Short mmCIF file of C-alpha atoms in Angstrom, two decimals:
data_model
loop_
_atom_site.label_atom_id
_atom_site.label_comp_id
_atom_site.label_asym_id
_atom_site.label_seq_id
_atom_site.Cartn_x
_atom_site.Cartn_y
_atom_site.Cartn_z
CA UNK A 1 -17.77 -25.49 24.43
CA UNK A 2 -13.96 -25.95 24.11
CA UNK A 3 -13.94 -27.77 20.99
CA UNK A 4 -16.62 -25.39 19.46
CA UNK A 5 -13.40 -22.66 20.45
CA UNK A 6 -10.53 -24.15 18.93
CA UNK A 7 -12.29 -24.63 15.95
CA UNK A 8 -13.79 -21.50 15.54
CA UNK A 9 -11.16 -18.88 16.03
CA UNK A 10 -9.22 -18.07 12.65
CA UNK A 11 -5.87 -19.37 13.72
CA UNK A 12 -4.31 -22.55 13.60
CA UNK A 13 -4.05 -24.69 17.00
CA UNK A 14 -1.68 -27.55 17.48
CA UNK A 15 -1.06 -29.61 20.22
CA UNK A 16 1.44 -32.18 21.13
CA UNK A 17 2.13 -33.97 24.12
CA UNK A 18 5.24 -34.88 25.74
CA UNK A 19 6.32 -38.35 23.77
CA UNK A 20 5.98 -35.72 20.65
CA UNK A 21 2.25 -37.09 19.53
CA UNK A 22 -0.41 -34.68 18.38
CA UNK A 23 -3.46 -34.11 20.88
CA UNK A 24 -4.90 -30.96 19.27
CA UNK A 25 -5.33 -30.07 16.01
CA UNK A 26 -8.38 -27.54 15.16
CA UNK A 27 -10.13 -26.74 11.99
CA UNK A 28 -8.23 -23.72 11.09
CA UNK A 29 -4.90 -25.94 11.03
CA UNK A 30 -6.49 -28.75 8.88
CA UNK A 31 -7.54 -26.16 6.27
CA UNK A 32 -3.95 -24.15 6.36
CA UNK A 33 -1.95 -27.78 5.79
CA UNK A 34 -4.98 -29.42 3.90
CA UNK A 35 -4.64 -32.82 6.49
CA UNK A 36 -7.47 -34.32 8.24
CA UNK A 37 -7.25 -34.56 12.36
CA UNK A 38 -7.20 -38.74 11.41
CA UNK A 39 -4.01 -37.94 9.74
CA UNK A 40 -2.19 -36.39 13.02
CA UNK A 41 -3.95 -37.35 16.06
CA UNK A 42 -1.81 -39.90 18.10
CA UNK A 43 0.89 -39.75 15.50
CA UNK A 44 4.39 -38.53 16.12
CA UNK A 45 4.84 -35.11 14.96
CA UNK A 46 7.86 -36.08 12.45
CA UNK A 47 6.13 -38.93 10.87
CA UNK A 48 3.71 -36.62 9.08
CA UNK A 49 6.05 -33.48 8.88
CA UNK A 50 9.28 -32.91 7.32
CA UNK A 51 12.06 -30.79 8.59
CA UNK A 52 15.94 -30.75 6.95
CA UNK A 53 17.28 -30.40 11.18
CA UNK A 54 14.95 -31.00 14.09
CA UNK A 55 15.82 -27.75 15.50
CA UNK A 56 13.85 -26.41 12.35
CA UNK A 57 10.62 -26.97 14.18
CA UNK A 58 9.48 -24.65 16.66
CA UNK A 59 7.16 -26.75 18.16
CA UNK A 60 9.59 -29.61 18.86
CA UNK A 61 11.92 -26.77 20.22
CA UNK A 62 9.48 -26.15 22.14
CA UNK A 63 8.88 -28.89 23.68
CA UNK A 64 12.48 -30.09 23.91
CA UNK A 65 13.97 -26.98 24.85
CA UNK A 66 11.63 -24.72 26.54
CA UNK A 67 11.87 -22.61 24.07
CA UNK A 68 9.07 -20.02 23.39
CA UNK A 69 8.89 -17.96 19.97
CA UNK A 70 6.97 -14.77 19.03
CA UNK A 71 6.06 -14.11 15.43
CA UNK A 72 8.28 -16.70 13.60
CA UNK A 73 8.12 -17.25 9.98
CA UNK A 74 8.04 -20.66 9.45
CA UNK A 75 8.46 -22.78 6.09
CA UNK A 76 8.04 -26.18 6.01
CA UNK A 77 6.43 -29.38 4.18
CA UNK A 78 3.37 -31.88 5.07
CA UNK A 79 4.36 -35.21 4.12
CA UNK A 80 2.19 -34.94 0.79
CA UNK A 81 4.86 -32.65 -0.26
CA UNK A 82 2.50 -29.33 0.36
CA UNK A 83 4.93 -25.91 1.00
CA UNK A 84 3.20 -23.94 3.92
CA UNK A 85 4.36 -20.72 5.14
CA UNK A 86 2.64 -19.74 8.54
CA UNK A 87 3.87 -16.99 11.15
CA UNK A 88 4.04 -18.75 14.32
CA UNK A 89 3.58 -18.42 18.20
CA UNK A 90 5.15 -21.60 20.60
CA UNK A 91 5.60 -22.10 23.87
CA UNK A 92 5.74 -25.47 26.13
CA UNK A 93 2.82 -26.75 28.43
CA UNK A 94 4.29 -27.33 31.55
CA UNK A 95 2.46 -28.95 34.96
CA UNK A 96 4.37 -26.68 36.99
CA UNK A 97 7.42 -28.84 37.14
CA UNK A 98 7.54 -30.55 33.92
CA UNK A 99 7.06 -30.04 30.55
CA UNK A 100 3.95 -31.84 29.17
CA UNK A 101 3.51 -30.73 26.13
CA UNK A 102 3.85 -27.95 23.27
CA UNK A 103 1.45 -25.83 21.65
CA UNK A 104 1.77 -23.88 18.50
CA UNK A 105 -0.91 -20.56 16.94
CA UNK A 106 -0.10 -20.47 13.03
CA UNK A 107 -1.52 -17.79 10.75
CA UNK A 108 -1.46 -18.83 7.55
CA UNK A 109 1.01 -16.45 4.74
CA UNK A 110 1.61 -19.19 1.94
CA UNK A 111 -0.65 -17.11 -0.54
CA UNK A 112 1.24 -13.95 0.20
CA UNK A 113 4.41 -15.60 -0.06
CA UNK A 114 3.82 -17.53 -3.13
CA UNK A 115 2.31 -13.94 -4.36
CA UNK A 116 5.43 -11.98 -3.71
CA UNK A 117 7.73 -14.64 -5.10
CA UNK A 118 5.69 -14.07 -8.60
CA UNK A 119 6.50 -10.72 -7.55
CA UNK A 120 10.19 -11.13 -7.42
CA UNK A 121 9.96 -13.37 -10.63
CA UNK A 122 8.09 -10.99 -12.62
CA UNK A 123 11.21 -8.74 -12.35
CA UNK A 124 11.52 -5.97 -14.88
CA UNK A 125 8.12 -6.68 -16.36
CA UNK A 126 7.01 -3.13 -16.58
CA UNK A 127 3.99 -1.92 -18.77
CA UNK A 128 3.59 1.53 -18.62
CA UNK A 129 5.86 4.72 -19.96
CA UNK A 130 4.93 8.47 -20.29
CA UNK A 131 3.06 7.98 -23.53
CA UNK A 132 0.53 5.58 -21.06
CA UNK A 133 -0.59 8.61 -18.75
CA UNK A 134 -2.97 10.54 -20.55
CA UNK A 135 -4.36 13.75 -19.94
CA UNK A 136 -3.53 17.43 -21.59
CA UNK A 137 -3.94 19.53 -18.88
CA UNK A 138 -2.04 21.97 -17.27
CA UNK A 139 -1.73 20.20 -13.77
CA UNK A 140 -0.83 16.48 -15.38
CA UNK A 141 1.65 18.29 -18.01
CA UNK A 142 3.70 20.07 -15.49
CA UNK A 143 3.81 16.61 -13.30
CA UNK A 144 4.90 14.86 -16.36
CA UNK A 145 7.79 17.27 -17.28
CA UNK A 146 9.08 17.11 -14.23
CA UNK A 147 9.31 13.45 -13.94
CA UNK A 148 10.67 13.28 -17.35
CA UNK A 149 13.85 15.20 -15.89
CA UNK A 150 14.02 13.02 -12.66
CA UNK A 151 14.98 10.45 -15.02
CA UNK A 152 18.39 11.52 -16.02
CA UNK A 153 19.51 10.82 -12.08
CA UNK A 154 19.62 8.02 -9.76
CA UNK A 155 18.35 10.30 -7.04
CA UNK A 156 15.47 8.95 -4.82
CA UNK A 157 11.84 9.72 -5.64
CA UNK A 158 8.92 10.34 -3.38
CA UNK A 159 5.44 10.89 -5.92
CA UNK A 160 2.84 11.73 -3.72
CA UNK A 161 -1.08 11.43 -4.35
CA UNK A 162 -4.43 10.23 -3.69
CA UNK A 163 -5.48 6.71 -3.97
CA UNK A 164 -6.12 5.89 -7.52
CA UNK A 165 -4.09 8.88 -9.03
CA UNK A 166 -1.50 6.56 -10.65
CA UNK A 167 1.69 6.83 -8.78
CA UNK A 168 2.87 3.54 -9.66
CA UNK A 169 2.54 4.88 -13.01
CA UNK A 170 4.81 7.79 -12.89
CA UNK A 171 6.99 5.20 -11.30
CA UNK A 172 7.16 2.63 -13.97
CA UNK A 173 7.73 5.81 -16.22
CA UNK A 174 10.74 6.73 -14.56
CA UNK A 175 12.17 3.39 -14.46
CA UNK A 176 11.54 2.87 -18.18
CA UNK A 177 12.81 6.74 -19.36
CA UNK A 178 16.02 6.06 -17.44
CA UNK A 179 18.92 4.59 -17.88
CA UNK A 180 18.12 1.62 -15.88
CA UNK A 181 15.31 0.48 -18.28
CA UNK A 182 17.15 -3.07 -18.84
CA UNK A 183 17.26 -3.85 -15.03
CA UNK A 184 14.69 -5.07 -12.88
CA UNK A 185 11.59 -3.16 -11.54
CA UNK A 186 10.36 -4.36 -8.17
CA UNK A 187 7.76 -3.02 -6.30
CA UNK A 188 6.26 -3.71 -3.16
CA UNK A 189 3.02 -2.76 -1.59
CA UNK A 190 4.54 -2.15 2.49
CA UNK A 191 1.01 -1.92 3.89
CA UNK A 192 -0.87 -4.76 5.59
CA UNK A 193 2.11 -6.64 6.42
CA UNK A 194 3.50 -8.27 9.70
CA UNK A 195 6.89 -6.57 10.28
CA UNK A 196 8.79 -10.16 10.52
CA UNK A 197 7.40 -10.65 6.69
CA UNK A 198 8.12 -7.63 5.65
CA UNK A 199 11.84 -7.23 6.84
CA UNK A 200 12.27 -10.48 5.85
CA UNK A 201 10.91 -9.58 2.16
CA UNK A 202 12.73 -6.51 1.58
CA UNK A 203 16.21 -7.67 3.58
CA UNK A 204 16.65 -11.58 3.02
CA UNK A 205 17.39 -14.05 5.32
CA UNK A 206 20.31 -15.84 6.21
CA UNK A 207 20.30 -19.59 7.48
CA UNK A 208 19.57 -20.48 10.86
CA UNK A 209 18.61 -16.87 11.16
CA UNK A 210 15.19 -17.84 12.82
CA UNK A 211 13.56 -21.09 12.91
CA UNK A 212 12.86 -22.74 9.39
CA UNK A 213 15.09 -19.90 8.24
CA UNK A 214 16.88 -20.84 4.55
CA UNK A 215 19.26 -18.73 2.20
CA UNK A 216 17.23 -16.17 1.00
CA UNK A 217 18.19 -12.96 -0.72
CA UNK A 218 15.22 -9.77 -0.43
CA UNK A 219 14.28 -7.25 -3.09
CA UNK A 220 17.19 -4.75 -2.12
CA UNK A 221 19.77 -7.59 -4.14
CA UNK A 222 16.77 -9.30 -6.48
CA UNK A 223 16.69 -5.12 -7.50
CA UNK A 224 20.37 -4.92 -8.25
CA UNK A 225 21.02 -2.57 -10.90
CA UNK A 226 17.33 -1.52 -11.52
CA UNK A 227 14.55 0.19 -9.46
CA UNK A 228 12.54 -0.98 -5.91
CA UNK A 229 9.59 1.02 -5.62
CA UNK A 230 7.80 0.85 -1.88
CA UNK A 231 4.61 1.31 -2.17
CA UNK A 232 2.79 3.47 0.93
CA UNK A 233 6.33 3.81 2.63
CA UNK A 234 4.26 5.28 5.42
CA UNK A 235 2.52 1.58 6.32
CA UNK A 236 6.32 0.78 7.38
CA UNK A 237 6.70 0.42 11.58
CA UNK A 238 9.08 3.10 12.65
CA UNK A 239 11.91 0.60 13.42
CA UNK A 240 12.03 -0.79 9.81
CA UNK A 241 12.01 3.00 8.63
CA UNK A 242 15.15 3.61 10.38
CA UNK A 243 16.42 0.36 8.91
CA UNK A 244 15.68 1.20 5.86
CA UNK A 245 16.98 4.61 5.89
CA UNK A 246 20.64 2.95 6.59
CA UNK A 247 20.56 0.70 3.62
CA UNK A 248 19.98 3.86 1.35
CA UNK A 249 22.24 5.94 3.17
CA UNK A 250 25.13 3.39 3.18
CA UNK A 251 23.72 1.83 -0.28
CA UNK A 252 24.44 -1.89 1.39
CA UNK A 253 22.17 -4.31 2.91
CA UNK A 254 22.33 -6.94 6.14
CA UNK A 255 20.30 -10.39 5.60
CA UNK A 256 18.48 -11.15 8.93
CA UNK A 257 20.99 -13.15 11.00
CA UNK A 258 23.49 -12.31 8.99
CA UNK A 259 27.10 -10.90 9.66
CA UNK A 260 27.91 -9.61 6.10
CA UNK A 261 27.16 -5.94 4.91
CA UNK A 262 26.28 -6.34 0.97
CA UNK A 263 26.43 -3.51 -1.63
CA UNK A 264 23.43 -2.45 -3.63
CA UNK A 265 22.84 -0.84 -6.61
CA UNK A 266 19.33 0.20 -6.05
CA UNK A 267 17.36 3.13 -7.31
CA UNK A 268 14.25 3.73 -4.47
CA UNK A 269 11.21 5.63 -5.16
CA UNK A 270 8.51 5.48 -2.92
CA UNK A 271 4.88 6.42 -2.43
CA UNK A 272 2.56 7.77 0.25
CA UNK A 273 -0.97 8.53 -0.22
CA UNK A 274 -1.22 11.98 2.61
CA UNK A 275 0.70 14.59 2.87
CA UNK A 276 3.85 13.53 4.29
CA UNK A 277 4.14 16.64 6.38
CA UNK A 278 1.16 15.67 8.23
CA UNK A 279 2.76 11.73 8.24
CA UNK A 280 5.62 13.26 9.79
CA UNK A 281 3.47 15.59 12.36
CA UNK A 282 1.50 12.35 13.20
CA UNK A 283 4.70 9.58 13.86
CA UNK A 284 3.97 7.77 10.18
CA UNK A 285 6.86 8.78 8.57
CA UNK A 286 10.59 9.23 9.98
CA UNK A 287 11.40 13.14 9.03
CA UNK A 288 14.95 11.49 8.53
CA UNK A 289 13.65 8.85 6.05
CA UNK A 290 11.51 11.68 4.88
CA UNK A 291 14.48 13.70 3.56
CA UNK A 292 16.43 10.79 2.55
CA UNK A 293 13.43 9.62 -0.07
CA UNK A 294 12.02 13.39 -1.03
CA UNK A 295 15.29 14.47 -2.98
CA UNK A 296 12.72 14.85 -5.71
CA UNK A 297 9.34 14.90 -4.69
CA UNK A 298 5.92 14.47 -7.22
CA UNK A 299 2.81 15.91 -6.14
CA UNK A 300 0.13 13.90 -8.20
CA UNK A 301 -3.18 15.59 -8.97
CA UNK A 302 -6.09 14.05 -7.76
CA UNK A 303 -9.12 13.67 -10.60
CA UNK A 304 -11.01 16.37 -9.83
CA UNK A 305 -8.07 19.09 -10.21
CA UNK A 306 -8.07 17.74 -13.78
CA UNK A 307 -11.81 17.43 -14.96
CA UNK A 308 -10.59 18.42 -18.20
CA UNK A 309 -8.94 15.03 -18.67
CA UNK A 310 -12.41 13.61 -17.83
CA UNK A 311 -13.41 12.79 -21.62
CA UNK A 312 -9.52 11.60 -22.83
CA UNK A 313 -9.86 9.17 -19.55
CA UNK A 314 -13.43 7.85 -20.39
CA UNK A 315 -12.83 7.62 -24.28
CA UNK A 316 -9.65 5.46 -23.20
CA UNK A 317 -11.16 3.36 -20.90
CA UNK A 318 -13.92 2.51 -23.09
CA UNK A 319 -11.70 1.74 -25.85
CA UNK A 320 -10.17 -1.20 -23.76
CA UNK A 321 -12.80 -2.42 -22.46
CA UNK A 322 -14.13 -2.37 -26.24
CA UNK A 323 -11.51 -4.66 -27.13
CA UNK A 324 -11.45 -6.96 -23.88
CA UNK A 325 -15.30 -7.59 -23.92
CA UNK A 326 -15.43 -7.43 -27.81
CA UNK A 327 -18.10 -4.57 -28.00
CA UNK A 328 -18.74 -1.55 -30.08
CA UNK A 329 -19.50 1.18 -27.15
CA UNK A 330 -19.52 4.42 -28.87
CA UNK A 331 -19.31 6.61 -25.46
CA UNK A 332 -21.06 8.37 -22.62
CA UNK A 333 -24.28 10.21 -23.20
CA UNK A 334 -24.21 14.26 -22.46
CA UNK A 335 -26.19 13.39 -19.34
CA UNK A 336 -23.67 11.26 -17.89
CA UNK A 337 -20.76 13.60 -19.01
CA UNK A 338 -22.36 16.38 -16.43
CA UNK A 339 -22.30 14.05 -13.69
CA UNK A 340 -18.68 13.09 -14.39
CA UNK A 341 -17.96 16.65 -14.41
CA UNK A 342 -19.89 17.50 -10.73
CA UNK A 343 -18.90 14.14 -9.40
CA UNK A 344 -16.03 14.63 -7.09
CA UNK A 345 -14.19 11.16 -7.75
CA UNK A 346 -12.56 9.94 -4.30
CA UNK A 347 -11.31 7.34 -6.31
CA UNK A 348 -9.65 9.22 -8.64
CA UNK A 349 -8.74 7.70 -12.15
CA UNK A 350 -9.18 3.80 -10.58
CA UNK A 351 -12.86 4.81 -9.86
CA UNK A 352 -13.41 6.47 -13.36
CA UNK A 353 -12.07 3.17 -14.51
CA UNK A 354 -14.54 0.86 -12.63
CA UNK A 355 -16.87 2.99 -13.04
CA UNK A 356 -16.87 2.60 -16.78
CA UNK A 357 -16.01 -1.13 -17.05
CA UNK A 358 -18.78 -1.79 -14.71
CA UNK A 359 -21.43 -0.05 -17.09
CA UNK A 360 -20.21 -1.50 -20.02
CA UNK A 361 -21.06 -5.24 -18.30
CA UNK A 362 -24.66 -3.85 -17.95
CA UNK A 363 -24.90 -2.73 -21.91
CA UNK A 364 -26.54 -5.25 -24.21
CA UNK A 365 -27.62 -3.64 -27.32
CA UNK A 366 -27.14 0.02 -26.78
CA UNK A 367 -23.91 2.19 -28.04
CA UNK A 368 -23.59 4.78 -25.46
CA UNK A 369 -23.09 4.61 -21.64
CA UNK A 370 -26.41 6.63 -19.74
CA UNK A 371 -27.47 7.15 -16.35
CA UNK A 372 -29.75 3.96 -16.16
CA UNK A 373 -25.65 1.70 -16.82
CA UNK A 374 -24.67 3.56 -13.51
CA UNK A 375 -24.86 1.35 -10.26
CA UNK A 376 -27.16 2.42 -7.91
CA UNK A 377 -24.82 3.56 -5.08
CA UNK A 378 -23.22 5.75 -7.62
CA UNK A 379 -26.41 7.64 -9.42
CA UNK A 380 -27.12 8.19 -5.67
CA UNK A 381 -23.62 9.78 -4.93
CA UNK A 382 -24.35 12.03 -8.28
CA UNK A 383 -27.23 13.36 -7.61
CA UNK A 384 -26.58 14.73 -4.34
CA UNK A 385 -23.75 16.55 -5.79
CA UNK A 386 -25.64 17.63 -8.09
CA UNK A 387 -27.95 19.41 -5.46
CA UNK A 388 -25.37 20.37 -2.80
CA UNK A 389 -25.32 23.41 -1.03
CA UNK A 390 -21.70 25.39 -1.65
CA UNK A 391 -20.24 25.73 1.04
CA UNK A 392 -18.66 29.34 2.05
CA UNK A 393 -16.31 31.11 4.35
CA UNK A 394 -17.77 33.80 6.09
CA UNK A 395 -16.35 37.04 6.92
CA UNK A 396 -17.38 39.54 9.81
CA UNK A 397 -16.56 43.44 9.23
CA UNK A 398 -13.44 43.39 11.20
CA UNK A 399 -12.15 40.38 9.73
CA UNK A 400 -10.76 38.86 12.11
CA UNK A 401 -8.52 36.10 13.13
CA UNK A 402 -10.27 32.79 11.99
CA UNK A 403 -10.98 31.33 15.39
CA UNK A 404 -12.66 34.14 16.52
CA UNK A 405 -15.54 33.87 14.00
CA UNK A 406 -16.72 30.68 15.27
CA UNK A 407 -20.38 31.20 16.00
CA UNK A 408 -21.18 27.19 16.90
CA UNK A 409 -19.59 24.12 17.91
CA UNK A 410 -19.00 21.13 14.88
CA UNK A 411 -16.78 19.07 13.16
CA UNK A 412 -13.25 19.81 14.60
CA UNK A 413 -12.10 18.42 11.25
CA UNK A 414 -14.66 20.47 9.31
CA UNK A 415 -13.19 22.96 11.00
CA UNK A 416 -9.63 22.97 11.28
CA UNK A 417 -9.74 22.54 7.38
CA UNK A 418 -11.00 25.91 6.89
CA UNK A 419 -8.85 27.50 9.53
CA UNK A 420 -6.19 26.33 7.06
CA UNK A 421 -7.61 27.52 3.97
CA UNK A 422 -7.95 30.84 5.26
CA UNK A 423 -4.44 31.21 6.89
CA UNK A 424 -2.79 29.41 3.82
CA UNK A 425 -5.07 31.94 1.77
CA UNK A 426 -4.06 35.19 4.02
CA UNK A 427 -0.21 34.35 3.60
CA UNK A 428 -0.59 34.22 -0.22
CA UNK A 429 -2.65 37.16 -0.20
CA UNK A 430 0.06 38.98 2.02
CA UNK A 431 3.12 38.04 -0.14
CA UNK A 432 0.85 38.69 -3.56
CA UNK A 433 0.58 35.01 -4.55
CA UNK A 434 4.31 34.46 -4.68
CA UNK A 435 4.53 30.95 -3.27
CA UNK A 436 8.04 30.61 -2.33
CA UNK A 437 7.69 33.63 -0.31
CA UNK A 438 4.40 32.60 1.35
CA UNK A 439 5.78 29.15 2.08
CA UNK A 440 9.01 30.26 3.90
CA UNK A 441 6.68 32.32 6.24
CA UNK A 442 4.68 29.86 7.05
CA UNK A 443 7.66 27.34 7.69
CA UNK A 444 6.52 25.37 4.82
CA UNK A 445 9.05 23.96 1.97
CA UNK A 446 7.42 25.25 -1.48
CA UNK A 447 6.15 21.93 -2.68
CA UNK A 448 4.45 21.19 0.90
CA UNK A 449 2.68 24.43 0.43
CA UNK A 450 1.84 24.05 -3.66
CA UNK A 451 0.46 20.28 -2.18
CA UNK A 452 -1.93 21.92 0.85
CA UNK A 453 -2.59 24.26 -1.90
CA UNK A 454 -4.03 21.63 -4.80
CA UNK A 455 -5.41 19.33 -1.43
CA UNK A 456 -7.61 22.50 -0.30
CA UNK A 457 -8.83 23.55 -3.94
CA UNK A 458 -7.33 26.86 -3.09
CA UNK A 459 -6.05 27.41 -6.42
#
């Protein structure tokens, strides 16, 4: 039953024993450092692992020192020469009196790191400008313009959409329409991160800093001169907000375990995919950070306040995929250009895009895209909307306040959305649609109200 545990559970396990010998090692650790238990077991520790100082290893301090770590990132190499980066847990076995032993968890971040180091390489590598985001109407103009003029300042950008709207897009568009085009563009995805990699990432490390520390400078200095975009700033744990919030304010940077304050010449813009009113309301965005990164803000609009794009999109998409798969596809039949049109694309412009790339791998012959080229899941998802019931407001004679006309119990989030639509509505109705005016009633800032506005198709 015990061994059957250790090897089971999705962490590494390591053992050693007081003379500095392995005793443990489970399955997890043989896959993360690619070594068979016959290569550790019995062995001393530093015959199979190498370490510039001793002190590097947290196991051996550990067991040496009695020293217990929490969420270390550790770097290190097996004696084959592999580079593993884990984030580790250590602490010493003891008998009561003496120390016995050490034992170290490991979760395994090489991938990541090696993926954010291509990151960091790939500096500057930017694809897209304005002339990429296509679409002619209204709502994606009027985005566009606007961005085009955020590009004559360094100021700090915050583009806000749904998933799959393309902020990253507008992003690269700003970088490359300013006049930092011939720096570097980083960006960074903040979400699904442990904070110790991600503070790490952003800030650098300085040696001896932690454990297995080396000289290490972060995105802030590999951006110098150039553009760091943080992607879903919101993902970010409240205390690295308020880090963060000092480097921009005082445009410098510490390295962890560092004494030296560094200047950077960094332009940020950042996304979040919610409102960020309701990320502030909710403690997932600082309001101070909030301010710091909104000095322009871009509201992007999701796919289905833009149906009219619908045929540019799906013309474009097949187009590339023409050329990738070395096909002929002519287009969509009128059939499927209905559902497009009804469908209310969650996804956004990413779906649209999968959504045509995966029909175009089910085409063998034929030159248009129909119904029968639709997954399953998705042909469902059409026809229902095709069949819904609308949905309505209702009013009673008095019209009353909105609470009042509840008549049964449901969805509180059903139903606190369309206690906002109809307040949101009654305040534009009161101050005849002018938005500025309607928003500074309802303690709103104009963009925050145009956002709730597009986000509850009250337009």
């Amino acid at each position: 039953m015990y061994e059957t545990l250790i090897n089971e559970i999705d962490v590494g396990i390591h053992v050693i024993d007081e003379f500095g010998k392995t005793v443990v090692y489970n399955d997890k650790m043989m896959e993360i450092e690619s070594l068979s238990r016959e290569d550790l077991i019995d062995k001393d520790f530093l015959d199979v692992f190498r370490f510039e100082d001793e002190h590097d290893s947290t196991l051996l301090e550990a067991l040496h020192h009695q020293k217990t770590t929490q969420n270390v990132k550790q770097t290190y190499f097996t004696k084959g020469g592999k580079e593993i980066t884990t984030i580790n847990r250590t602490f010493p076995i003891t008998d009561g009196t003496n120390v016995i032993g050490a034992i170290e968890v490991a979760k395994d971040v090489t991938k990541l790191e090696q993926l954010i180091r291509r990151n960091m390489e790939q500096k500057g590598n930017t694809r897209y400008t304005f002339d990429s985001i296509i679409g002619g109407s209204h709502a994606i103009q009027e985005v566009i313009e606007h961005t085009k003029r955020a590009t004559r300042t360094p100021s700090s950008v915050l583009i806000v959409g749904e998933t799959g709207t393309g902020k990253e897009l507008f992003a690269q568009s700003i970088h490359n329409g300013s006049e930092r085009t011939t720096g570097p563009f980083i960006s960074q995805n903040c979400a699904a991160m442990p904070d110790t990699l991600i503070e790490s990432i952003l800030f650098g490390t300085s040696k001896g800093a932690f454990t297995g520390a080396t000289e290490k400078i972060g995105l802030f200095e590999q951006a110098e001169g150039g553009t760091l975009l943080l992607d879903e700033i919101n993902s970010l744990s409240p205390m690295l907000q308020a880090k963060l919030l000092r480097a921009i304010q005082e445009k410098s940077i510490r390295r962890i375990g560092d004494t030296i304050d560094r200047k950077v010449n960094v332009r940020i813009l950042s996304t979040i995919n919610e409102d960020p009113i309701e990320a502030i309301a909710e403690n997932r965005l600082r309001k101070d950070l909030y301010y710091r990164l909104s000095v322009v803000s871009l509201f992007i609009p999701s796919l289905r306040e833009r149906k009219e794009d619908i045929p540019l999109l799906v013309d474009s998409f097949i187009g590339k995929y023409n050329q990738l798969f070395r096909m002929e596809v002519k287009g969509v039949t009128e059939e499927v250009q209905t559902l497009f049109a009804e469908y209310d694309w969650p996804g956004n412009v990413r779906e649209l895009e999968h959504i045509i790339e995966g029909a175009m791998n089910l085409i063998v012959d034929e030159e248009w895209i129909d119904v029968s080229h639709l997954s399953y899941n998705l042909k469902n998802k059409m026809q229902l909307i095709k069949h819904k019931v609308p949905v309505t407001l209702t009013k009673n004679k008095q019209d009353t306040d909105f609470p009042e006309r509840v008549s049964s119990i449901r969805n509180l989030k059903d139903y606190l959305q369309e206690a906002e639509q109809y307040y949101i509505k009654k305040a534009l109705e009161k101050h005849k649609y002018h938005k500025t005016n309607a928003a500074s009633e309802l303690g709103l800032s104009r963009q925050t109200l145009q956002y709730r506005i597009k986000r509850l198709d009250l337009e």
